Coordinates of N, CA and C in Angstrom, one line a residue:
M550 N 91.3 -23.2 252.8 CA 92.7 -23.3 253.0 C 93.4 -22.0 252.5
A551 N 94.5 -21.7 253.1 CA 95.2 -20.5 252.6 C 95.9 -20.7 251.3
A552 N 96.1 -19.7 250.5 CA 96.8 -19.8 249.3 C 98.3 -20.1 249.6
K553 N 99.0 -20.5 248.5 CA 100.3 -21.0 248.7 C 101.2 -20.0 249.4
D554 N 101.1 -18.7 249.0 CA 102.0 -17.7 249.5 C 101.4 -16.9 250.6
E555 N 100.3 -17.3 251.1 CA 99.6 -16.6 252.2 C 99.8 -17.3 253.5
P556 N 99.8 -16.5 254.6 CA 100.0 -17.2 255.9 C 98.9 -18.1 256.2
I557 N 99.2 -19.2 257.0 CA 98.2 -20.1 257.4 C 97.3 -19.5 258.5
I558 N 96.0 -19.7 258.4 CA 95.1 -19.1 259.4 C 94.9 -20.1 260.6
I559 N 95.2 -19.7 261.8 CA 95.0 -20.4 263.0 C 93.8 -19.8 263.7
K560 N 92.7 -20.6 263.9 CA 91.6 -20.0 264.6 C 91.6 -20.4 266.1
K561 N 91.3 -19.4 266.9 CA 91.3 -19.7 268.4 C 89.8 -19.6 268.8
Y562 N 89.4 -20.7 269.5 CA 88.0 -20.7 269.9 C 87.9 -20.3 271.4
A563 N 86.7 -20.1 271.8 CA 86.4 -19.7 273.2 C 86.9 -20.6 274.2
N564 N 87.0 -21.9 273.9 CA 87.6 -22.9 274.8 C 89.1 -23.0 274.8
R565 N 89.7 -22.0 274.1 CA 91.1 -21.8 274.0 C 91.8 -22.8 273.1
R566 N 91.0 -23.6 272.4 CA 91.6 -24.6 271.4 C 92.0 -23.8 270.1
L567 N 93.1 -24.3 269.5 CA 93.6 -23.7 268.3 C 93.4 -24.6 267.2
Y568 N 92.9 -24.1 266.1 CA 92.6 -24.9 264.9 C 93.4 -24.5 263.7
N569 N 94.2 -25.3 263.2 CA 95.0 -25.0 262.0 C 94.2 -25.3 260.7
T570 N 93.8 -24.2 260.0 CA 92.9 -24.4 258.9 C 93.7 -25.0 257.7
G571 N 95.1 -24.9 257.8 CA 95.9 -25.5 256.7 C 95.9 -27.0 256.7
T572 N 95.9 -27.6 257.9 CA 96.0 -29.0 258.0 C 94.7 -29.6 258.5
S573 N 93.7 -28.7 258.9 CA 92.4 -29.1 259.4 C 92.6 -30.0 260.7
T574 N 93.5 -29.5 261.5 CA 93.7 -30.2 262.8 C 93.8 -29.2 263.9
Y575 N 93.6 -29.7 265.1 CA 93.8 -28.9 266.3 C 95.3 -28.9 266.7
V576 N 95.8 -27.8 267.1 CA 97.2 -27.6 267.5 C 97.3 -27.0 268.9
T577 N 98.5 -27.1 269.4 CA 98.8 -26.5 270.7 C 99.8 -25.3 270.5
L578 N 100.1 -24.6 271.6 CA 101.1 -23.5 271.5 C 102.4 -24.1 271.2
E579 N 102.7 -25.3 271.6 CA 104.0 -25.9 271.3 C 104.1 -26.1 269.8
D580 N 103.0 -26.5 269.2 CA 103.0 -26.7 267.7 C 103.2 -25.4 267.0
L581 N 102.6 -24.3 267.5 CA 102.9 -23.0 266.9 C 104.3 -22.6 267.0
A582 N 104.9 -22.9 268.2 CA 106.3 -22.5 268.4 C 107.2 -23.3 267.4
E583 N 106.9 -24.5 267.1 CA 107.7 -25.3 266.1 C 107.5 -24.7 264.7
M584 N 106.3 -24.2 264.4 CA 106.0 -23.6 263.1 C 106.8 -22.4 263.0
V585 N 107.0 -21.6 264.0 CA 107.8 -20.4 264.0 C 109.2 -20.7 263.7
K586 N 109.7 -21.8 264.4 CA 111.1 -22.2 264.2 C 111.4 -22.7 262.8
K587 N 110.4 -23.3 262.2 CA 110.5 -23.8 260.8 C 110.3 -22.7 259.8
G588 N 109.9 -21.5 260.2 CA 109.7 -20.4 259.3 C 108.4 -20.4 258.6
V589 N 107.4 -21.1 259.2 CA 106.1 -21.2 258.7 C 105.3 -20.0 259.1
E590 N 104.8 -19.2 258.1 CA 104.0 -18.0 258.4 C 102.6 -18.3 258.7
F591 N 102.1 -17.7 259.8 CA 100.7 -17.9 260.2 C 100.1 -16.7 260.9
T592 N 98.9 -16.6 260.9 CA 98.2 -15.5 261.7 C 97.1 -16.2 262.5
V593 N 96.9 -15.7 263.7 CA 95.9 -16.3 264.6 C 94.7 -15.3 264.7
Q594 N 93.5 -15.9 264.4 CA 92.3 -15.1 264.5 C 91.3 -15.6 265.5
D595 N 90.6 -14.7 266.1 CA 89.5 -15.1 267.0 C 88.4 -15.8 266.2
A596 N 88.1 -17.0 266.5 CA 87.1 -17.7 265.7 C 85.8 -17.1 265.6
K597 N 85.4 -16.3 266.7 CA 84.1 -15.7 266.7 C 84.0 -14.3 266.0
T598 N 85.0 -13.5 266.3 CA 85.0 -12.1 265.8 C 85.9 -11.9 264.5
G599 N 86.8 -12.8 264.3 CA 87.7 -12.7 263.2 C 88.9 -11.7 263.4
D600 N 89.0 -11.2 264.7 CA 90.1 -10.3 265.0 C 91.4 -11.0 265.0
D601 N 92.4 -10.2 264.5 CA 93.8 -10.8 264.5 C 94.4 -10.7 265.9
I602 N 94.6 -11.9 266.5 CA 95.2 -12.0 267.8 C 96.6 -12.6 267.8
T603 N 97.3 -12.5 266.7 CA 98.6 -13.1 266.6 C 99.5 -12.6 267.7
H604 N 99.5 -11.3 267.9 CA 100.5 -10.7 268.9 C 100.3 -11.3 270.3
P605 N 99.1 -11.3 270.9 CA 99.0 -11.9 272.2 C 99.3 -13.4 272.3
V606 N 99.0 -14.1 271.2 CA 99.3 -15.6 271.2 C 100.8 -15.8 271.1
L607 N 101.5 -15.0 270.3 CA 103.0 -15.2 270.3 C 103.6 -14.8 271.6
T608 N 103.0 -13.7 272.2 CA 103.5 -13.3 273.6 C 103.2 -14.5 274.6
Q609 N 102.1 -15.1 274.4 CA 101.8 -16.3 275.3 C 102.8 -17.4 275.1
I610 N 103.2 -17.6 273.9 CA 104.2 -18.7 273.6 C 105.5 -18.4 274.3
I611 N 105.9 -17.1 274.2 CA 107.1 -16.7 274.9 C 107.0 -16.9 276.4
F612 N 105.8 -16.5 276.9 CA 105.6 -16.7 278.4 C 105.8 -18.2 278.8
E613 N 105.2 -19.1 278.0 CA 105.2 -20.5 278.2 C 106.7 -21.0 278.2
L614 N 107.4 -20.6 277.1 CA 108.8 -21.0 277.0 C 109.7 -20.5 278.1
E615 N 109.5 -19.3 278.5 CA 110.3 -18.7 279.6 C 110.0 -19.4 280.9
N616 N 108.9 -20.0 281.1 CA 108.6 -20.7 282.3 C 109.0 -22.1 282.3
K617 N 109.6 -22.6 281.2 CA 110.1 -23.9 281.2 C 111.5 -23.9 281.8
E618 N 111.8 -24.8 282.7 CA 113.1 -24.9 283.4 C 114.3 -25.0 282.4
G619 N 115.2 -24.1 282.5 CA 116.4 -24.1 281.7 C 116.3 -23.4 280.4
Q620 N 115.1 -22.7 280.1 CA 114.9 -22.1 278.8 C 114.8 -20.6 278.9
N621 N 115.1 -20.0 280.0 CA 115.0 -18.6 280.2 C 116.0 -17.9 279.3
M622 N 115.5 -17.0 278.4 CA 116.4 -16.2 277.5 C 116.4 -14.7 277.9
L623 N 115.3 -14.3 278.5 CA 115.2 -12.8 278.8 C 115.7 -12.5 280.2
P624 N 116.8 -11.9 280.3 CA 117.3 -11.6 281.6 C 116.5 -10.6 282.4
I625 N 116.5 -10.6 283.7 CA 115.7 -9.7 284.5 C 116.0 -8.3 284.2
P626 N 117.2 -7.8 284.1 CA 117.5 -6.4 283.8 C 116.8 -6.0 282.5
F627 N 116.8 -6.8 281.5 CA 116.2 -6.5 280.2 C 114.7 -6.4 280.4
L628 N 114.1 -7.3 281.1 CA 112.6 -7.3 281.4 C 112.2 -6.0 282.1
R629 N 113.0 -5.6 283.1 CA 112.8 -4.4 283.8 C 112.8 -3.1 282.9
Q630 N 113.9 -3.1 282.1 CA 114.0 -2.0 281.2 C 112.9 -1.9 280.2
L631 N 112.5 -3.1 279.7 CA 111.4 -3.1 278.7 C 110.1 -2.6 279.3
I632 N 109.8 -3.1 280.5 CA 108.6 -2.6 281.2 C 108.6 -1.1 281.4
A633 N 109.8 -0.6 281.8 CA 109.9 0.8 282.0 C 109.6 1.7 280.8
F634 N 109.8 1.1 279.6 CA 109.6 1.8 278.4 C 108.1 2.0 278.1
Y635 N 107.2 1.2 278.6 CA 105.8 1.3 278.4 C 105.3 2.6 278.9
G636 N 104.7 3.4 278.0 CA 104.2 4.7 278.4 C 105.2 5.8 278.4
D637 N 106.5 5.4 278.1 CA 107.6 6.4 278.1 C 107.6 7.1 276.7
Q638 N 108.2 8.2 276.6 CA 108.3 8.9 275.3 C 109.1 8.2 274.3
M639 N 109.9 7.2 274.7 CA 110.7 6.4 273.7 C 110.0 5.2 273.3
Q640 N 108.8 4.9 273.8 CA 108.1 3.7 273.5 C 108.0 3.4 272.0
M641 N 107.7 4.5 271.2 CA 107.4 4.3 269.8 C 108.6 3.9 269.0
I642 N 109.9 4.1 269.5 CA 111.0 3.6 268.7 C 111.6 2.3 269.2
V643 N 111.1 1.8 270.3 CA 111.6 0.6 270.8 C 111.3 -0.6 269.9
P644 N 110.1 -0.7 269.4 CA 109.8 -1.9 268.5 C 110.7 -1.9 267.3
S645 N 110.9 -0.7 266.7 CA 111.8 -0.7 265.5 C 113.2 -1.1 265.8
F646 N 113.7 -0.6 267.0 CA 115.1 -0.9 267.4 C 115.2 -2.4 267.6
L647 N 114.3 -3.0 268.4 CA 114.3 -4.4 268.7 C 114.2 -5.3 267.4
E648 N 113.4 -4.9 266.5 CA 113.2 -5.6 265.2 C 114.5 -5.6 264.4
Q649 N 115.1 -4.4 264.2 CA 116.3 -4.3 263.4 C 117.4 -5.0 264.1
S650 N 117.5 -5.0 265.4 CA 118.6 -5.6 266.2 C 118.5 -7.1 266.0
M651 N 117.2 -7.7 266.0 CA 117.1 -9.1 265.9 C 117.4 -9.6 264.5
I652 N 117.1 -8.7 263.5 CA 117.4 -9.1 262.1 C 118.9 -9.1 261.9
A653 N 119.6 -8.1 262.5 CA 121.1 -8.1 262.4 C 121.7 -9.3 263.2
F654 N 121.1 -9.6 264.3 CA 121.6 -10.7 265.1 C 121.4 -12.0 264.4
S655 N 120.3 -12.2 263.7 CA 120.0 -13.4 263.0 C 121.0 -13.7 261.9
K656 N 121.4 -12.6 261.2 CA 122.4 -12.7 260.1 C 123.7 -13.2 260.7
E657 N 124.1 -12.6 261.8 CA 125.3 -13.0 262.5 C 125.2 -14.5 263.0
Q658 N 124.0 -14.9 263.4 CA 123.8 -16.2 263.9 C 124.0 -17.2 262.8
E659 N 123.5 -16.9 261.6 CA 123.7 -17.9 260.5 C 125.2 -18.1 260.2
R660 N 125.9 -17.0 260.2 CA 127.4 -17.1 259.9 C 128.0 -18.0 261.0
F661 N 127.6 -17.8 262.2 CA 128.2 -18.5 263.4 C 127.9 -20.0 263.2
R662 N 126.6 -20.3 262.8 CA 126.3 -21.7 262.7 C 127.1 -22.4 261.5
E663 N 127.3 -21.7 260.5 CA 128.0 -22.2 259.3 C 129.5 -22.5 259.8
Q664 N 130.1 -21.6 260.5 CA 131.4 -21.8 261.0 C 131.5 -23.0 262.0
M665 N 130.5 -23.1 262.8 CA 130.4 -24.2 263.7 C 130.4 -25.6 263.0
K666 N 129.6 -25.6 261.9 CA 129.5 -26.9 261.1 C 130.8 -27.2 260.5
G667 N 131.5 -26.1 260.0 CA 132.8 -26.3 259.3 C 133.9 -26.7 260.3
A668 N 133.7 -26.4 261.6 CA 134.8 -26.6 262.6 C 134.7 -28.0 263.2
L669 N 133.5 -28.7 263.0 CA 133.3 -30.0 263.6 C 134.3 -31.0 263.0
G670 N 134.9 -31.8 263.8 CA 135.8 -32.8 263.3 C 137.2 -32.3 263.0
K671 N 137.5 -31.0 263.2 CA 138.8 -30.4 262.9 C 139.6 -30.4 264.1
S672 N 140.8 -29.9 264.0 CA 141.8 -29.8 265.1 C 141.4 -28.8 266.2
P673 N 141.9 -29.0 267.4 CA 141.6 -28.0 268.5 C 141.9 -26.6 268.0
L674 N 143.0 -26.4 267.2 CA 143.3 -25.0 266.8 C 142.2 -24.4 265.9
D675 N 141.6 -25.3 265.1 CA 140.5 -24.8 264.3 C 139.3 -24.5 265.1
M676 N 139.1 -25.3 266.2 CA 137.9 -25.1 267.0 C 138.0 -23.8 267.8
M677 N 139.3 -23.4 268.1 CA 139.5 -22.1 268.8 C 139.0 -20.9 268.0
K678 N 139.0 -21.1 266.7 CA 138.5 -20.0 265.8 C 137.1 -19.7 266.0
I679 N 136.3 -20.6 266.6 CA 134.9 -20.3 266.9 C 134.7 -19.1 267.8
A680 N 135.7 -18.7 268.6 CA 135.6 -17.6 269.4 C 135.5 -16.3 268.6
T681 N 135.9 -16.3 267.4 CA 135.8 -15.1 266.6 C 134.4 -14.7 266.3
P682 N 133.5 -15.6 265.8 CA 132.1 -15.2 265.6 C 131.4 -14.9 266.9
I683 N 131.8 -15.5 268.0 CA 131.1 -15.2 269.2 C 131.4 -13.8 269.6
K684 N 132.7 -13.4 269.5 CA 133.0 -12.0 269.8 C 132.3 -11.0 268.8
A685 N 132.1 -11.5 267.6 CA 131.4 -10.6 266.6 C 129.9 -10.4 267.1
L686 N 129.3 -11.5 267.6 CA 128.0 -11.3 268.1 C 127.9 -10.4 269.3
E687 N 128.9 -10.5 270.2 CA 128.9 -9.6 271.4 C 129.2 -8.2 271.0
E688 N 130.0 -8.0 270.0 CA 130.3 -6.6 269.5 C 129.1 -6.0 268.8
Q689 N 128.3 -6.9 268.1 CA 127.1 -6.4 267.4 C 126.1 -5.9 268.5
T690 N 125.9 -6.7 269.5 CA 125.0 -6.3 270.6 C 125.5 -5.0 271.3
R691 N 126.8 -4.9 271.5 CA 127.3 -3.7 272.2 C 127.0 -2.5 271.3
R692 N 127.3 -2.6 270.0 CA 127.1 -1.4 269.1 C 125.6 -1.1 269.0
N693 N 124.7 -2.1 269.0 CA 123.3 -1.8 269.0 C 122.8 -1.0 270.2
M694 N 123.3 -1.4 271.4 CA 122.9 -0.8 272.6 C 123.4 0.7 272.6
E695 N 124.7 0.9 272.1 CA 125.2 2.2 272.1 C 124.4 3.1 271.2
L696 N 124.0 2.5 270.0 CA 123.2 3.3 269.1 C 121.8 3.7 269.7
F697 N 121.2 2.7 270.4 CA 119.9 3.0 271.0 C 120.1 4.1 272.1
Q698 N 121.1 4.0 272.9 CA 121.3 4.9 274.0 C 121.6 6.3 273.4
N699 N 122.3 6.4 272.3 CA 122.5 7.7 271.7 C 121.2 8.3 271.2
A700 N 120.4 7.4 270.7 CA 119.1 7.9 270.2 C 118.2 8.4 271.4
M701 N 118.3 7.8 272.5 CA 117.6 8.2 273.7 C 118.0 9.6 274.1
R702 N 119.4 9.8 274.1 CA 119.9 11.1 274.6 C 119.5 12.2 273.6
L703 N 119.4 11.9 272.3 CA 119.1 12.9 271.3 C 117.6 13.3 271.5
F704 N 116.8 12.4 272.0 CA 115.4 12.8 272.1 C 114.9 13.1 273.5
T705 N 115.8 13.2 274.4 CA 115.5 13.7 275.8 C 115.0 15.1 275.6
P706 N 113.7 15.4 276.0 CA 113.2 16.8 275.7 C 113.8 17.9 276.5
F707 N 114.3 17.5 277.7 CA 114.8 18.6 278.6 C 116.2 18.3 279.0
P708 N 117.1 19.2 279.0 CA 118.5 19.0 279.5 C 118.5 18.8 281.0
P709 N 119.6 18.3 281.5 CA 119.7 18.1 283.0 C 119.6 19.5 283.7
A710 N 118.9 19.5 284.8 CA 118.6 20.7 285.5 C 119.9 21.3 286.1
G711 N 120.2 22.6 285.9 CA 121.4 23.2 286.5 C 121.1 23.7 287.9
P712 N 122.1 24.3 288.5 CA 121.9 24.8 289.9 C 120.8 25.9 289.9
P713 N 120.0 26.0 290.9 CA 119.0 27.1 291.0 C 119.7 28.5 291.0
A714 N 118.9 29.4 290.6 CA 119.4 30.8 290.5 C 119.9 31.3 291.9
G715 N 121.1 31.9 291.9 CA 121.6 32.5 293.1 C 122.1 31.5 294.1
S716 N 122.2 30.1 293.8 CA 122.6 29.2 294.8 C 124.1 29.2 295.0
N717 N 124.9 29.7 294.0 CA 126.3 29.8 294.2 C 126.8 31.3 293.9
G718 N 125.9 32.2 294.1 CA 126.2 33.6 293.9 C 126.1 34.1 292.5
T719 N 125.7 33.2 291.6 CA 125.5 33.7 290.2 C 124.1 33.9 289.9
S720 N 123.8 34.7 288.9 CA 122.5 35.0 288.5 C 122.0 33.9 287.6
A721 N 120.6 33.8 287.5 CA 120.1 32.8 286.6 C 120.3 33.2 285.1
A722 N 120.3 32.2 284.2 CA 120.5 32.6 282.8 C 119.3 33.3 282.3
P723 N 119.4 34.2 281.3 CA 118.3 35.0 280.8 C 117.3 34.0 280.2
A724 N 116.0 34.4 280.4 CA 114.9 33.5 280.0 C 114.7 33.6 278.5
E725 N 115.0 34.8 277.9 CA 114.6 35.0 276.5 C 115.4 34.1 275.5
P726 N 116.7 33.9 275.7 CA 117.4 33.0 274.8 C 116.8 31.5 274.9
A727 N 116.4 31.1 276.1 CA 115.9 29.8 276.2 C 114.6 29.6 275.4
R728 N 113.8 30.6 275.4 CA 112.5 30.6 274.7 C 112.8 30.5 273.2
K729 N 113.9 31.2 272.8 CA 114.2 31.3 271.4 C 114.7 29.9 270.9
E730 N 115.5 29.2 271.8 CA 116.0 27.9 271.4 C 114.9 26.9 271.3
T731 N 113.9 27.0 272.2 CA 112.7 26.1 272.1 C 111.9 26.3 270.9
S732 N 111.8 27.6 270.5 CA 110.9 27.9 269.3 C 111.6 27.4 268.0
E733 N 113.0 27.3 268.0 CA 113.7 26.9 266.9 C 113.9 25.4 266.8
K734 N 113.5 24.7 267.8 CA 113.6 23.2 267.8 C 112.7 22.6 266.8
P735 N 113.2 21.6 265.9 CA 112.4 21.0 264.9 C 111.2 20.2 265.5
D736 N 110.3 19.9 264.7 CA 109.1 19.2 265.1 C 109.6 17.8 265.7
D737 N 109.1 17.5 266.9 CA 109.6 16.3 267.6 C 109.3 15.0 266.9
L738 N 108.1 14.9 266.3 CA 107.7 13.7 265.6 C 108.5 13.5 264.4
Q739 N 108.7 14.6 263.6 CA 109.5 14.4 262.4 C 111.0 14.1 262.7
E740 N 111.5 14.7 263.8 CA 112.9 14.4 264.2 C 113.0 12.9 264.6
L741 N 111.9 12.4 265.3 CA 111.9 11.0 265.8 C 111.9 10.1 264.6
K742 N 111.1 10.4 263.5 CA 111.1 9.6 262.4 C 112.4 9.5 261.7
E743 N 113.1 10.7 261.6 CA 114.4 10.7 260.9 C 115.4 9.9 261.7
Q744 N 115.3 10.0 263.0 CA 116.3 9.2 263.9 C 116.0 7.7 263.7
I745 N 114.8 7.3 263.6 CA 114.5 5.8 263.4 C 115.1 5.4 262.1
A746 N 114.9 6.2 261.0 CA 115.5 5.8 259.7 C 117.0 5.8 259.8
A747 N 117.6 6.7 260.5 CA 119.1 6.7 260.7 C 119.5 5.4 261.4
M748 N 118.8 5.0 262.5 CA 119.1 3.8 263.2 C 119.1 2.6 262.3
Q749 N 118.0 2.5 261.5 CA 117.9 1.4 260.6 C 119.0 1.3 259.6
R750 N 119.4 2.5 259.1 CA 120.5 2.5 258.1 C 121.8 2.0 258.7
K751 N 122.1 2.5 260.0 CA 123.3 2.1 260.7 C 123.3 0.6 261.0
L752 N 122.1 0.1 261.4 CA 122.1 -1.3 261.7 C 122.3 -2.2 260.5
D753 N 121.8 -1.7 259.3 CA 122.0 -2.4 258.1 C 123.5 -2.5 257.7
T754 N 124.2 -1.4 258.0 CA 125.6 -1.4 257.6 C 126.4 -2.3 258.6
M755 N 125.9 -2.5 259.8 CA 126.6 -3.3 260.7 C 126.5 -4.8 260.4
S756 N 125.4 -5.2 259.7 CA 125.1 -6.6 259.5 C 126.0 -7.1 258.4

């Protein structure tokens, strides 16, 4: 069994059965989803190799939930954008952005739930005040998206292409200054790390 402060080990066997070593019982994906909702920490291991397969199992849980009628949370435009990021130069900062955004959203969600509980049983005027935290959630989402879009623009390696040389009677820009600007550009990886840190600090101040 896992120690008190350690995640519970879930073993997945070749027959796809999941075994909770903490309770010594077999569980389902639905059981794991309930554990997540209750804040129970666990890791999933391949019973044969011992490899950590928590990520694909959690992804499978999301897939199962998304396919239940009336439970879709991921809109199609978001899914398309997420797929487009795979293999893109911005892929490495997407996980950090999504993680920090969800942390900030969760904090706002808790405030919203507390206000909902306090409003129950009160007058219609008090109930109307619920719109305030809802707007706060929407504003948080908007600011997060603007922050991410700004980061994407900062790390676009090439500026928009201008008109070709001589197309409107003007000569092309000298090549030498362009080379100088490129040579003076900071290391891309270091700049990316600094931008991620800046995004996290901004998201922390928004929460």
